[in-house]
Amino acid sequence: MGRTVIEKIISKHCGRDVTAGDFVVAEVDLAMSHDSTGPIAVEAFRKYGRGRVWDPSKVLFVLDHATPSPNERVSCLHSLLREFVSEQAIRLYEVGDGVCHQLVVEKGHVRPGDFAVGTDSHTCTYGALNALSFGIGSTDMSGVLLTGKLWLKVPEVLKIIYSGRLAPGVFAKDLMLYTIGKIGAAGADYLALEFAGEVIRNMEMSDRLTMCNMSIECGAKAGFMEADEVTLSWLEERAQGPFEPVFDDPDAAFSDLYEWDVSGLDPQVARPHSVDNVVSVGEVLGTKIQQVFIGTCTNGRLDDLRVAARILEGRKVSKDVRLLVCPASRGIMLESMKEGILPTLVEAGATVIPPGCGPCPGTHQGIPSDGERVLSTANRNFKGRMGNNRAEIFLASPATCAASALEGRIVDPREFFEGKGA
Amino acid sequence: MGQFLKGKAHVFGDDINTDYIIAGKYTKTLDYGSLASHLFEDLDPGFSKKVSPGDFIVAGENFGCGSSREQAPIAIKYAGIGAVLARSFARIFFRNAINLGVPAFVCDTRGVEAGDELEIDLSSQRVTNLRSKAVVPIKPLAPVMVGIINEGGLVPYLKKHGDFKLPD
Ligand code: SF4
């Protein structure tokens, strides 16, 4: 019987051939943690009474969830992490450097065939680079910091092959929302999700990252893709060291294999208060919104800001809407300044937030008021997610968000793309 | 842990995410008692006041989905919850609970009503509803998890063994 990408990666990291269902102890190539879940991991690590982490060169900390610090409590947690990384000689990305997941991929910390873990559920993002990566808790991280290892059950793979071509104005975010709506919030529990087919092959790396980023929203342990020329050229200037792409064997066994032609797909919107509450944009047209947020580890990349700028150029955001834009990293912010994207957005009325998670986890920088509706490019719309349980969050692509910001209500962004080709 | 756990059920539905268990805005602290006072606040603002030590959380499918924040099972632990029972758990939450020594059991929770008294028999791995007299089995834990929970969580486990020991 042939093996899946996941079985191959795990086999390499535990020194024996494994198949789905096996329990193994695997060595990790990268352990990432941030200011929200990192302090608990550090506290747990200290309890072992061992001075040193197993390998500081394989550990990363990022300050991104509440940055710049909104209050003294968070400041003290930031200091705690700064002290830990300096004592341990661990790499730290500071306030303003960006969202952890963007930094990991942008700075080449993950390569095809790697096994990476992070104390954040969206660690599954790195699967777009043909790696196995997923979120773990803080105590599990303390064990990784101590031993460099994690126990896990080798997951089965649910493979989705997308055929056809996305229409102009329809994006990876729409495809992923559609996928989550179809299989449900628990539809891939304990499985790894493989995204394949010509639609994926035609995607840029930013779109692929968006897809894998949201695989946790249907419960998947990991989301991943095979590597191709797009992957290799993305890695060319970034990868820190050699690597070897991993492919499914032709006779690999999958828990299920879906084949969807998505040529006719409409832009999608997830309605409050769950990510799988997905409809075509037509069903929520005209819904009034008071805040629009473009950013996060899902959709705060250069391509996303570019699309928004293309729609907003020479226009003004509705006076009834606050448009918040948060580039996912310092590099993206700089590039979007050079390309003129940020000036366009600011002229249109956007408020730019320093790179990081911004208002996504509800700590600061754009908490909606009671009864307000937010349209966001983030990955979660749970009640209270953005800091107020009396607000509503709708999720959509950067294009839908930008177009809707102009009108103050949800609109179909395809009118901005007609006749322009994908 | 003794052989029996007994507690009153607080009942929740499917897909209860970790944002609902503890909102992100409260997570930035190492004062774990403060987390407990905001348990389930976005779903049921007075919840933390209704809980007595030893009470059970009883939920449907996919309990603990969403974020990997360990503040969620920590809030449950520090609120004095005796056990969490659900038809299924999201993967990361379940690991986190076991790692912290929070008893989490997979069993059929249909038919449990708010306020029901439940009794968990750890040796026979069964849950009895003292009101309806229904008895349901608990799905066995993976052996590696049994090893961790028997030591009281991952930190004591690794302190003792120094490394992961997979049962043969
Ligand atoms: S941007 Fe939002 S989803 Fe992404 S890591 Fe930050 S808080 Fe989590």
CSV table of N, CA and C and ligand atoms in Angstrom, one decimal, chain A residues 34 64-65 99-101 120-122 213 217 293 295-298 356-362 378-380 385, chain B residues 69, ligand 1:
chain,number,residue,atom,x,y,z
A,34,HIS,N,3.7,32.4,20.8
A,34,HIS,CA,3.5,33.8,20.7
A,34,HIS,C,3.0,34.4,22.1
A,64,ASP,N,2.8,39.2,18.7
A,64,ASP,CA,1.8,39.7,17.7
A,64,ASP,C,0.4,39.8,18.1
A,65,HIS,N,0.0,39.1,19.1
A,65,HIS,CA,-1.5,39.1,19.4
A,65,HIS,C,-2.0,40.3,20.1
A,99,VAL,N,2.4,39.0,12.0
A,99,VAL,CA,1.7,37.9,12.5
A,99,VAL,C,2.6,36.7,12.4
A,100,CYS,N,2.6,35.9,13.5
A,100,CYS,CA,3.5,34.7,13.6
A,100,CYS,C,3.5,33.8,12.3
A,101,HIS,N,2.3,33.5,11.8
A,101,HIS,CA,2.3,32.5,10.7
A,101,HIS,C,2.8,33.1,9.4
A,120,ASP,N,-0.7,27.7,18.4
A,120,ASP,CA,-1.7,28.5,17.8
A,120,ASP,C,-2.4,27.6,16.8
A,121,SER,N,-3.7,27.6,16.8
A,121,SER,CA,-4.5,26.7,16.0
A,121,SER,C,-4.2,26.9,14.5
A,122,HIS,N,-3.8,28.1,14.1
A,122,HIS,CA,-3.6,28.3,12.6
A,122,HIS,C,-2.2,28.0,12.2
A,213,ASN,N,-4.5,27.8,6.0
A,213,ASN,CA,-4.8,28.6,7.2
A,213,ASN,C,-6.1,28.2,7.8
A,217,GLU,N,-10.6,25.3,10.7
A,217,GLU,CA,-12.0,25.7,10.9
A,217,GLU,C,-13.0,24.6,10.5
A,293,PHE,N,-12.7,44.9,8.2
A,293,PHE,CA,-11.3,44.7,8.6
A,293,PHE,C,-10.6,43.8,7.5
A,295,GLY,N,-7.1,42.1,6.9
A,295,GLY,CA,-5.8,41.7,7.5
A,295,GLY,C,-5.8,40.3,8.0
A,296,THR,N,-5.0,40.0,9.0
A,296,THR,CA,-4.8,38.7,9.6
A,296,THR,C,-3.9,37.7,8.9
A,297,CYS,N,-3.6,36.6,9.6
A,297,CYS,CA,-2.8,35.5,9.0
A,297,CYS,C,-3.5,34.8,7.8
A,298,THR,N,-4.8,35.1,7.7
A,298,THR,CA,-5.6,34.5,6.6
A,298,THR,C,-5.5,35.4,5.3
A,356,GLY,N,0.6,42.8,12.8
A,356,GLY,CA,0.3,41.9,13.9
A,356,GLY,C,-1.1,41.3,13.7
A,357,CYS,N,-1.7,40.9,14.8
A,357,CYS,CA,-3.0,40.3,14.7
A,357,CYS,C,-4.1,41.4,14.6
A,358,GLY,N,-3.8,42.6,15.1
A,358,GLY,CA,-4.8,43.7,15.0
A,358,GLY,C,-6.0,43.3,15.8
A,359,PRO,N,-7.2,43.7,15.3
A,359,PRO,CA,-8.4,43.4,16.1
A,359,PRO,C,-8.9,42.0,16.1
A,360,CYS,N,-8.3,41.1,15.3
A,360,CYS,CA,-8.8,39.8,15.1
A,360,CYS,C,-9.1,39.0,16.4
A,361,PRO,N,-8.2,39.0,17.4
A,361,PRO,CA,-8.6,38.2,18.6
A,361,PRO,C,-9.3,39.0,19.7
A,362,GLY,N,-9.7,40.3,19.4
A,362,GLY,CA,-10.6,41.0,20.3
A,362,GLY,C,-10.0,41.6,21.5
A,378,ALA,N,-10.8,37.8,8.3
A,378,ALA,CA,-10.2,36.9,9.2
A,378,ALA,C,-10.8,35.5,9.0
A,379,ASN,N,-10.4,34.6,9.9
A,379,ASN,CA,-10.8,33.2,9.8
A,379,ASN,C,-11.9,32.8,10.8
A,380,ARG,N,-12.3,33.6,11.7
A,380,ARG,CA,-13.2,33.2,12.7
A,380,ARG,C,-14.3,34.3,13.0
A,385,ARG,N,-15.7,37.2,19.4
A,385,ARG,CA,-14.3,37.0,18.9
A,385,ARG,C,-13.6,38.3,18.8
B,69,ARG,N,-6.0,27.9,22.4
B,69,ARG,CA,-5.7,28.5,23.7
B,69,ARG,C,-5.9,27.6,24.9
C,1,SF4,S1,-4.4,37.0,13.0
C,1,SF4,FE1,-6.1,36.2,14.2
C,1,SF4,S2,-6.2,34.1,13.6
C,1,SF4,FE2,-4.2,34.8,12.9
C,1,SF4,S3,-2.8,34.3,14.6
C,1,SF4,FE3,-3.5,36.4,14.9
C,1,SF4,S4,-5.3,36.1,16.3
C,1,SF4,FE4,-4.9,34.1,15.4
